[in-house]
Amino acid sequence: MQRAYGVSSFRSSIDRFVAAQADGLAVIEADGRVVATGCCVAYPTGRFGWVGLIATEPAFERRGLATAITEHLSAVLAAHDCASVLDASAAGAPVYARLGFTDHGLTTVMTLGDHVSVGFPGGARCATIAAADIDELVAFDAARFGGERAALIAKLVDQHPDRTFLVRSAGAISGYLVAQESTLAPVLADDTQTLTALIATAVELPYSTPPRINVPPDSEHLTTLARCGFEQRRQLRHMHRGIGGLPGKRSAVAGMVSLGEG
């Protein structure tokens, strides 16, 4: 994955995939070494799952390995009664279209600009998550994301216990954010005030590089994120096979866990 994408590490993402989906990591080997790989995670209560981190060793490109991995992972999802969802690069989208995936809009990758300071909105304050919040957080997330993902959320909180924040409104959770090493993800908020409070907290944390956020096409929060100092870097085609619109209140999703986990 490092050689295919030119990124330093995918270990945290791989650990989450394996924790959430034991059969969701696939590889193709040649001469005893991995030359292609990919991951998937099923959300059976929503009857959909994500395919991501499809990577091919550069010397083995254009041999159909990415297609083989995608079809294998889609079969894994189908075994869990889940349709396949993914976010494709401009180069990958035509390949997925030929496999029967249909276009459902653009996922926007944004990065925080330099010297940004986000003020707290009146009345909204963040708290670090506590163990007693987990069940309520999982239920809040499922109603908006469209599928229950307790194992994935538990792994995220375990990886980032002091960087997981939530906001309450009238005693109930109205949003939450996990500040990963370089990504704000997931980020869900029921309103602009909640999202702004979460971002104001997150931008004060240390990062090795400016944090990014991956915004799904049905989010209502693009304008607010831009107002908070995030700038568009690139867009990907959001594609489905075997399902039309996704369930849940998707407009509340400001940031995906990753481009491979939704």
mmCIF file of C-alpha atoms in Angstrom:
data_model
loop_
_atom_site.group_PDB
_atom_site.id
_atom_site.type_symbol
_atom_site.label_atom_id
_atom_site.label_comp_id
_atom_site.label_asym_id
_atom_site.label_seq_id
_atom_site.Cartn_x
_atom_site.Cartn_y
_atom_site.Cartn_z
ATOM 1 C CA MET A 1 0.000 0.000 0.000
ATOM 2 C CA GLN A 2 2.847 2.371 0.778
ATOM 3 C CA ARG A 3 4.436 1.839 -2.627
ATOM 4 C CA ALA A 4 1.112 1.991 -4.462
ATOM 5 C CA TYR A 5 -0.123 5.193 -2.807
ATOM 6 C CA GLY A 6 3.112 6.911 -1.799
ATOM 7 C CA VAL A 7 1.836 7.410 1.762
ATOM 8 C CA SER A 8 3.892 6.663 4.863
ATOM 9 C CA SER A 9 1.627 4.121 6.591
ATOM 10 C CA PHE A 10 -1.757 2.419 6.419
ATOM 11 C CA ARG A 11 -1.282 0.379 9.575
ATOM 12 C CA SER A 12 -4.017 2.099 11.620
ATOM 13 C CA SER A 13 -6.546 1.626 8.821
ATOM 14 C CA ILE A 14 -5.600 -2.022 8.318
ATOM 15 C CA ASP A 15 -5.896 -2.665 12.053
ATOM 16 C CA ARG A 16 -9.417 -1.196 12.006
ATOM 17 C CA PHE A 17 -10.469 -3.252 8.991
ATOM 18 C CA VAL A 18 -9.299 -6.460 10.628
ATOM 19 C CA ALA A 19 -10.995 -5.560 13.931
ATOM 20 C CA ALA A 20 -14.298 -4.714 12.229
ATOM 21 C CA GLN A 21 -14.277 -7.343 9.457
ATOM 22 C CA ALA A 22 -12.188 -10.455 10.006
ATOM 23 C CA ASP A 23 -12.691 -11.628 6.399
ATOM 24 C CA GLY A 24 -12.294 -8.121 4.954
ATOM 25 C CA LEU A 25 -8.599 -8.122 4.012
ATOM 26 C CA ALA A 26 -7.561 -9.754 0.729
ATOM 27 C CA VAL A 27 -4.216 -10.144 -1.017
ATOM 28 C CA ILE A 28 -2.841 -11.522 -4.266
ATOM 29 C CA GLU A 29 0.656 -12.987 -4.084
ATOM 30 C CA ALA A 30 3.324 -13.676 -6.670
ATOM 31 C CA ASP A 31 6.516 -15.535 -5.801
ATOM 32 C CA GLY A 32 5.647 -15.374 -2.116
ATOM 33 C CA ARG A 33 5.074 -11.614 -1.845
ATOM 34 C CA VAL A 34 1.982 -9.439 -1.874
ATOM 35 C CA VAL A 35 1.442 -7.684 -5.223
ATOM 36 C CA ALA A 36 -2.161 -6.524 -4.770
ATOM 37 C CA THR A 37 -4.440 -5.973 -1.817
ATOM 38 C CA GLY A 38 -7.676 -4.375 -0.661
ATOM 39 C CA CYS A 39 -10.113 -4.242 2.232
ATOM 40 C CA CYS A 40 -13.838 -4.196 2.850
ATOM 41 C CA VAL A 41 -16.136 -3.685 5.813
ATOM 42 C CA ALA A 42 -19.793 -4.743 5.935
ATOM 43 C CA TYR A 43 -22.584 -2.864 7.692
ATOM 44 C CA PRO A 44 -25.283 -5.572 7.653
ATOM 45 C CA THR A 45 -27.970 -3.532 9.431
ATOM 46 C CA GLY A 46 -27.793 -1.061 6.558
ATOM 47 C CA ARG A 47 -27.301 -3.787 3.917
ATOM 48 C CA PHE A 48 -24.272 -2.056 2.429
ATOM 49 C CA GLY A 49 -20.505 -2.150 2.898
ATOM 50 C CA TRP A 50 -17.425 -0.251 1.769
ATOM 51 C CA VAL A 51 -14.607 -1.439 -0.468
ATOM 52 C CA GLY A 52 -11.332 0.456 -0.197
ATOM 53 C CA LEU A 53 -7.550 0.596 -0.089
ATOM 54 C CA ILE A 54 -7.318 -1.257 -3.396
ATOM 55 C CA ALA A 55 -3.613 -1.232 -4.163
ATOM 56 C CA THR A 56 -1.425 -2.874 -6.786
ATOM 57 C CA GLU A 57 2.357 -3.151 -6.797
ATOM 58 C CA PRO A 58 3.413 -0.674 -9.529
ATOM 59 C CA ALA A 59 5.243 -3.355 -11.514
ATOM 60 C CA PHE A 60 2.044 -5.462 -11.613
ATOM 61 C CA GLU A 61 -0.388 -2.772 -12.764
ATOM 62 C CA ARG A 62 -2.695 -3.266 -15.770
ATOM 63 C CA ARG A 63 -3.009 -7.003 -15.225
ATOM 64 C CA GLY A 64 -6.532 -6.978 -13.800
ATOM 65 C CA LEU A 65 -5.426 -7.521 -10.202
ATOM 66 C CA ALA A 66 -7.380 -4.563 -8.830
ATOM 67 C CA THR A 67 -10.494 -5.861 -10.578
ATOM 68 C CA ALA A 68 -9.956 -9.327 -9.100
ATOM 69 C CA ILE A 69 -9.536 -7.893 -5.586
ATOM 70 C CA THR A 70 -12.639 -5.710 -5.978
ATOM 71 C CA GLU A 71 -14.766 -8.638 -7.128
ATOM 72 C CA HIS A 72 -13.486 -10.827 -4.286
ATOM 73 C CA LEU A 73 -14.281 -8.150 -1.687
ATOM 74 C CA SER A 74 -17.707 -7.520 -3.224
ATOM 75 C CA ALA A 75 -18.384 -11.254 -2.865
ATOM 76 C CA VAL A 76 -17.386 -11.040 0.809
ATOM 77 C CA LEU A 77 -19.868 -8.200 1.273
ATOM 78 C CA ALA A 78 -22.558 -10.118 -0.622
ATOM 79 C CA ALA A 79 -22.042 -13.054 1.748
ATOM 80 C CA HIS A 80 -23.038 -10.650 4.521
ATOM 81 C CA ASP A 81 -26.090 -9.549 2.469
ATOM 82 C CA CYS A 82 -24.485 -6.199 1.716
ATOM 83 C CA ALA A 83 -24.226 -4.169 -1.483
ATOM 84 C CA SER A 84 -20.876 -2.597 -2.421
ATOM 85 C CA VAL A 85 -19.996 1.088 -2.041
ATOM 86 C CA LEU A 86 -16.686 2.792 -2.812
ATOM 87 C CA ASP A 87 -15.048 6.116 -3.598
ATOM 88 C CA ALA A 88 -13.067 6.014 -6.824
ATOM 89 C CA SER A 89 -10.303 8.175 -8.223
ATOM 90 C CA ALA A 90 -10.717 9.701 -11.672
ATOM 91 C CA ALA A 91 -8.578 6.895 -13.087
ATOM 92 C CA GLY A 92 -10.446 4.153 -11.235
ATOM 93 C CA ALA A 93 -14.021 5.313 -11.858
ATOM 94 C CA PRO A 94 -14.257 3.998 -15.461
ATOM 95 C CA VAL A 95 -12.997 0.588 -14.284
ATOM 96 C CA TYR A 96 -15.657 0.407 -11.576
ATOM 97 C CA ALA A 97 -18.315 1.608 -14.010
ATOM 98 C CA ARG A 98 -17.496 -1.354 -16.251
ATOM 99 C CA LEU A 99 -17.997 -3.603 -13.209
ATOM 100 C CA GLY A 100 -21.527 -2.260 -12.790
ATOM 101 C CA PHE A 101 -20.967 0.489 -10.200
ATOM 102 C CA THR A 102 -23.093 3.602 -10.682
ATOM 103 C CA ASP A 103 -22.189 7.202 -9.909
ATOM 104 C CA HIS A 104 -23.828 8.838 -6.878
ATOM 105 C CA GLY A 105 -21.991 12.152 -6.744
ATOM 106 C CA LEU A 106 -18.660 13.482 -5.548
ATOM 107 C CA THR A 107 -16.809 12.859 -2.305
ATOM 108 C CA THR A 108 -14.722 15.931 -1.449
ATOM 109 C CA VAL A 109 -11.323 15.727 0.249
ATOM 110 C CA MET A 110 -10.568 18.946 2.149
ATOM 111 C CA THR A 111 -7.469 20.049 4.073
ATOM 112 C CA LEU A 112 -7.253 22.640 6.823
ATOM 113 C CA GLY A 113 -5.578 25.824 5.622
ATOM 114 C CA ASP A 114 -2.715 27.601 7.370
ATOM 115 C CA HIS A 115 -3.153 29.783 10.460
ATOM 116 C CA VAL A 116 -6.795 28.942 10.998
ATOM 117 C CA SER A 117 -8.556 29.806 14.239
ATOM 118 C CA VAL A 118 -12.165 28.706 14.682
ATOM 119 C CA GLY A 119 -14.175 30.440 17.375
ATOM 120 C CA PHE A 120 -16.551 28.484 19.604
ATOM 121 C CA PRO A 121 -20.238 29.127 18.883
ATOM 122 C CA GLY A 122 -22.310 30.208 21.835
ATOM 123 C CA GLY A 123 -23.957 27.402 23.746
ATOM 124 C CA ALA A 124 -22.057 24.444 22.260
ATOM 125 C CA ARG A 125 -19.161 22.849 24.134
ATOM 126 C CA CYS A 126 -17.217 19.655 23.541
ATOM 127 C CA ALA A 127 -16.367 16.949 26.027
ATOM 128 C CA THR A 128 -13.903 14.079 25.741
ATOM 129 C CA ILE A 129 -15.741 10.795 25.373
ATOM 130 C CA ALA A 130 -16.177 8.584 28.452
ATOM 131 C CA ALA A 131 -16.839 4.848 28.629
ATOM 132 C CA ALA A 132 -20.433 5.545 29.669
ATOM 133 C CA ASP A 133 -21.012 7.400 26.380
ATOM 134 C CA ILE A 134 -20.114 4.555 24.017
ATOM 135 C CA ASP A 135 -23.503 2.828 23.664
ATOM 136 C CA GLU A 136 -25.306 6.126 23.115
ATOM 137 C CA LEU A 137 -22.639 7.196 20.619
ATOM 138 C CA VAL A 138 -22.973 3.942 18.636
ATOM 139 C CA ALA A 139 -26.760 4.412 18.433
ATOM 140 C CA PHE A 140 -26.387 8.082 17.420
ATOM 141 C CA ASP A 141 -23.896 7.126 14.713
ATOM 142 C CA ALA A 142 -26.005 4.246 13.345
ATOM 143 C CA ALA A 143 -29.097 6.406 12.876
ATOM 144 C CA ARG A 144 -27.138 8.889 10.758
ATOM 145 C CA PHE A 145 -24.541 6.753 9.020
ATOM 146 C CA GLY A 146 -27.193 4.209 8.050
ATOM 147 C CA GLY A 147 -25.670 1.108 9.616
ATOM 148 C CA GLU A 148 -24.430 -0.041 13.000
ATOM 149 C CA ARG A 149 -20.631 -0.002 13.301
ATOM 150 C CA ALA A 150 -19.940 -0.652 16.975
ATOM 151 C CA ALA A 151 -16.716 -2.622 16.393
ATOM 152 C CA LEU A 152 -15.252 0.084 14.176
ATOM 153 C CA ILE A 153 -16.153 2.878 16.600
ATOM 154 C CA ALA A 154 -14.741 0.911 19.529
ATOM 155 C CA LYS A 155 -11.445 0.479 17.649
ATOM 156 C CA LEU A 156 -11.328 4.191 16.767
ATOM 157 C CA VAL A 157 -11.928 5.237 20.365
ATOM 158 C CA ASP A 158 -9.331 2.727 21.537
ATOM 159 C CA GLN A 159 -6.819 4.180 19.069
ATOM 160 C CA HIS A 160 -7.633 7.798 20.004
ATOM 161 C CA PRO A 161 -9.159 7.921 23.515
ATOM 162 C CA ASP A 162 -8.054 11.500 24.246
ATOM 163 C CA ARG A 163 -8.931 12.786 20.783
ATOM 164 C CA THR A 164 -12.571 11.673 20.594
ATOM 165 C CA PHE A 165 -15.028 14.483 21.365
ATOM 166 C CA LEU A 166 -18.788 14.827 21.526
ATOM 167 C CA VAL A 167 -21.313 17.630 21.896
ATOM 168 C CA ARG A 168 -24.622 17.342 23.728
ATOM 169 C CA SER A 169 -27.763 19.359 23.094
ATOM 170 C CA ALA A 170 -30.628 19.143 25.599
ATOM 171 C CA GLY A 171 -28.814 16.217 27.199
ATOM 172 C CA ALA A 172 -28.515 14.112 24.034
ATOM 173 C CA ILE A 173 -25.539 13.705 21.706
ATOM 174 C CA SER A 174 -25.786 16.074 18.733
ATOM 175 C CA GLY A 175 -22.396 15.302 17.207
ATOM 176 C CA TYR A 176 -19.004 13.714 17.632
ATOM 177 C CA LEU A 177 -15.518 13.784 16.113
ATOM 178 C CA VAL A 178 -12.423 11.591 16.238
ATOM 179 C CA ALA A 179 -9.172 13.450 15.556
ATOM 180 C CA GLN A 180 -6.983 10.795 13.957
ATOM 181 C CA GLU A 181 -3.274 11.363 13.261
ATOM 182 C CA SER A 182 -3.884 13.251 10.022
ATOM 183 C CA THR A 183 -7.641 13.033 9.466
ATOM 184 C CA LEU A 184 -10.708 14.328 11.279
ATOM 185 C CA ALA A 185 -12.814 11.208 11.004
ATOM 186 C CA PRO A 186 -15.493 10.285 11.582
ATOM 187 C CA VAL A 187 -17.283 13.594 12.064
ATOM 188 C CA LEU A 188 -21.083 13.649 12.450
ATOM 189 C CA ALA A 189 -23.144 16.662 13.490
ATOM 190 C CA ASP A 190 -26.848 17.418 13.513
ATOM 191 C CA ASP A 191 -26.380 21.166 13.017
ATOM 192 C CA THR A 192 -23.871 23.865 12.136
ATOM 193 C CA GLN A 193 -23.338 24.956 15.733
ATOM 194 C CA THR A 194 -22.381 21.438 16.798
ATOM 195 C CA LEU A 195 -20.014 20.960 13.873
ATOM 196 C CA THR A 196 -18.322 24.308 14.509
ATOM 197 C CA ALA A 197 -17.743 23.430 18.181
ATOM 198 C CA LEU A 198 -16.207 20.088 17.194
ATOM 199 C CA ILE A 199 -13.928 21.660 14.598
ATOM 200 C CA ALA A 200 -12.899 24.446 16.988
ATOM 201 C CA THR A 201 -11.747 21.793 19.458
ATOM 202 C CA ALA A 202 -10.036 19.627 16.859
ATOM 203 C CA VAL A 203 -7.979 22.365 15.192
ATOM 204 C CA GLU A 204 -6.250 23.169 18.489
ATOM 205 C CA LEU A 205 -4.696 19.688 18.650
ATOM 206 C CA PRO A 206 -1.209 18.899 17.308
ATOM 207 C CA TYR A 207 -0.835 17.268 13.872
ATOM 208 C CA SER A 208 2.219 16.326 11.851
ATOM 209 C CA THR A 209 0.537 17.685 8.712
ATOM 210 C CA PRO A 210 -2.585 19.848 8.269
ATOM 211 C CA PRO A 211 -5.564 17.565 8.981
ATOM 212 C CA ARG A 212 -7.902 16.560 6.181
ATOM 213 C CA ILE A 213 -11.551 15.582 6.134
ATOM 214 C CA ASN A 214 -13.359 13.382 3.588
ATOM 215 C CA VAL A 215 -16.857 14.755 3.003
ATOM 216 C CA PRO A 216 -19.468 12.463 1.391
ATOM 217 C CA PRO A 217 -21.660 13.832 -1.427
ATOM 218 C CA ASP A 218 -24.867 13.934 0.617
ATOM 219 C CA SER A 219 -23.362 15.953 3.498
ATOM 220 C CA GLU A 220 -24.911 19.312 4.353
ATOM 221 C CA HIS A 221 -21.667 20.554 5.930
ATOM 222 C CA LEU A 222 -19.375 21.546 3.032
ATOM 223 C CA THR A 223 -20.095 25.261 3.392
ATOM 224 C CA THR A 224 -19.514 25.213 7.151
ATOM 225 C CA LEU A 225 -16.217 23.374 6.734
ATOM 226 C CA ALA A 226 -15.075 25.935 4.175
ATOM 227 C CA ARG A 227 -16.054 28.699 6.605
ATOM 228 C CA CYS A 228 -13.928 26.952 9.257
ATOM 229 C CA GLY A 229 -10.882 27.104 6.995
ATOM 230 C CA PHE A 230 -10.945 23.815 5.097
ATOM 231 C CA GLU A 231 -9.980 23.965 1.430
ATOM 232 C CA GLN A 232 -10.896 21.508 -1.317
ATOM 233 C CA ARG A 233 -7.977 19.378 -2.500
ATOM 234 C CA ARG A 234 -9.584 16.759 -4.727
ATOM 235 C CA GLN A 235 -12.801 14.919 -5.439
ATOM 236 C CA LEU A 236 -13.630 11.258 -5.991
ATOM 237 C CA ARG A 237 -16.579 9.534 -7.630
ATOM 238 C CA HIS A 238 -18.904 8.041 -5.010
ATOM 239 C CA MET A 239 -20.156 4.767 -6.529
ATOM 240 C CA HIS A 240 -22.609 2.004 -5.552
ATOM 241 C CA ARG A 241 -23.390 -1.456 -6.877
ATOM 242 C CA GLY A 242 -26.556 -3.225 -5.760
ATOM 243 C CA ILE A 243 -28.067 -0.296 -3.852
ATOM 244 C CA GLY A 244 -29.433 3.135 -4.707
ATOM 245 C CA GLY A 245 -29.361 5.770 -1.999
ATOM 246 C CA LEU A 246 -27.845 4.805 1.330
ATOM 247 C CA PRO A 247 -30.016 4.658 4.471
ATOM 248 C CA GLY A 248 -29.714 6.895 7.516
ATOM 249 C CA LYS A 249 -29.520 10.653 7.837
ATOM 250 C CA ARG A 250 -26.521 11.036 5.575
ATOM 251 C CA SER A 251 -26.700 14.834 5.534
ATOM 252 C CA ALA A 252 -25.290 14.791 9.096
ATOM 253 C CA VAL A 253 -22.065 13.046 8.036
ATOM 254 C CA ALA A 254 -19.352 15.702 7.748
ATOM 255 C CA GLY A 255 -16.362 13.345 7.656
ATOM 256 C CA MET A 256 -15.951 9.677 6.740
ATOM 257 C CA VAL A 257 -13.793 7.317 8.822
ATOM 258 C CA SER A 258 -11.665 6.952 5.685
ATOM 259 C CA LEU A 259 -12.151 6.616 1.943
ATOM 260 C CA GLY A 260 -12.165 2.850 2.480
ATOM 261 C CA GLU A 261 -14.516 2.583 5.461
ATOM 262 C CA GLY A 262 -17.192 5.160 4.807
#
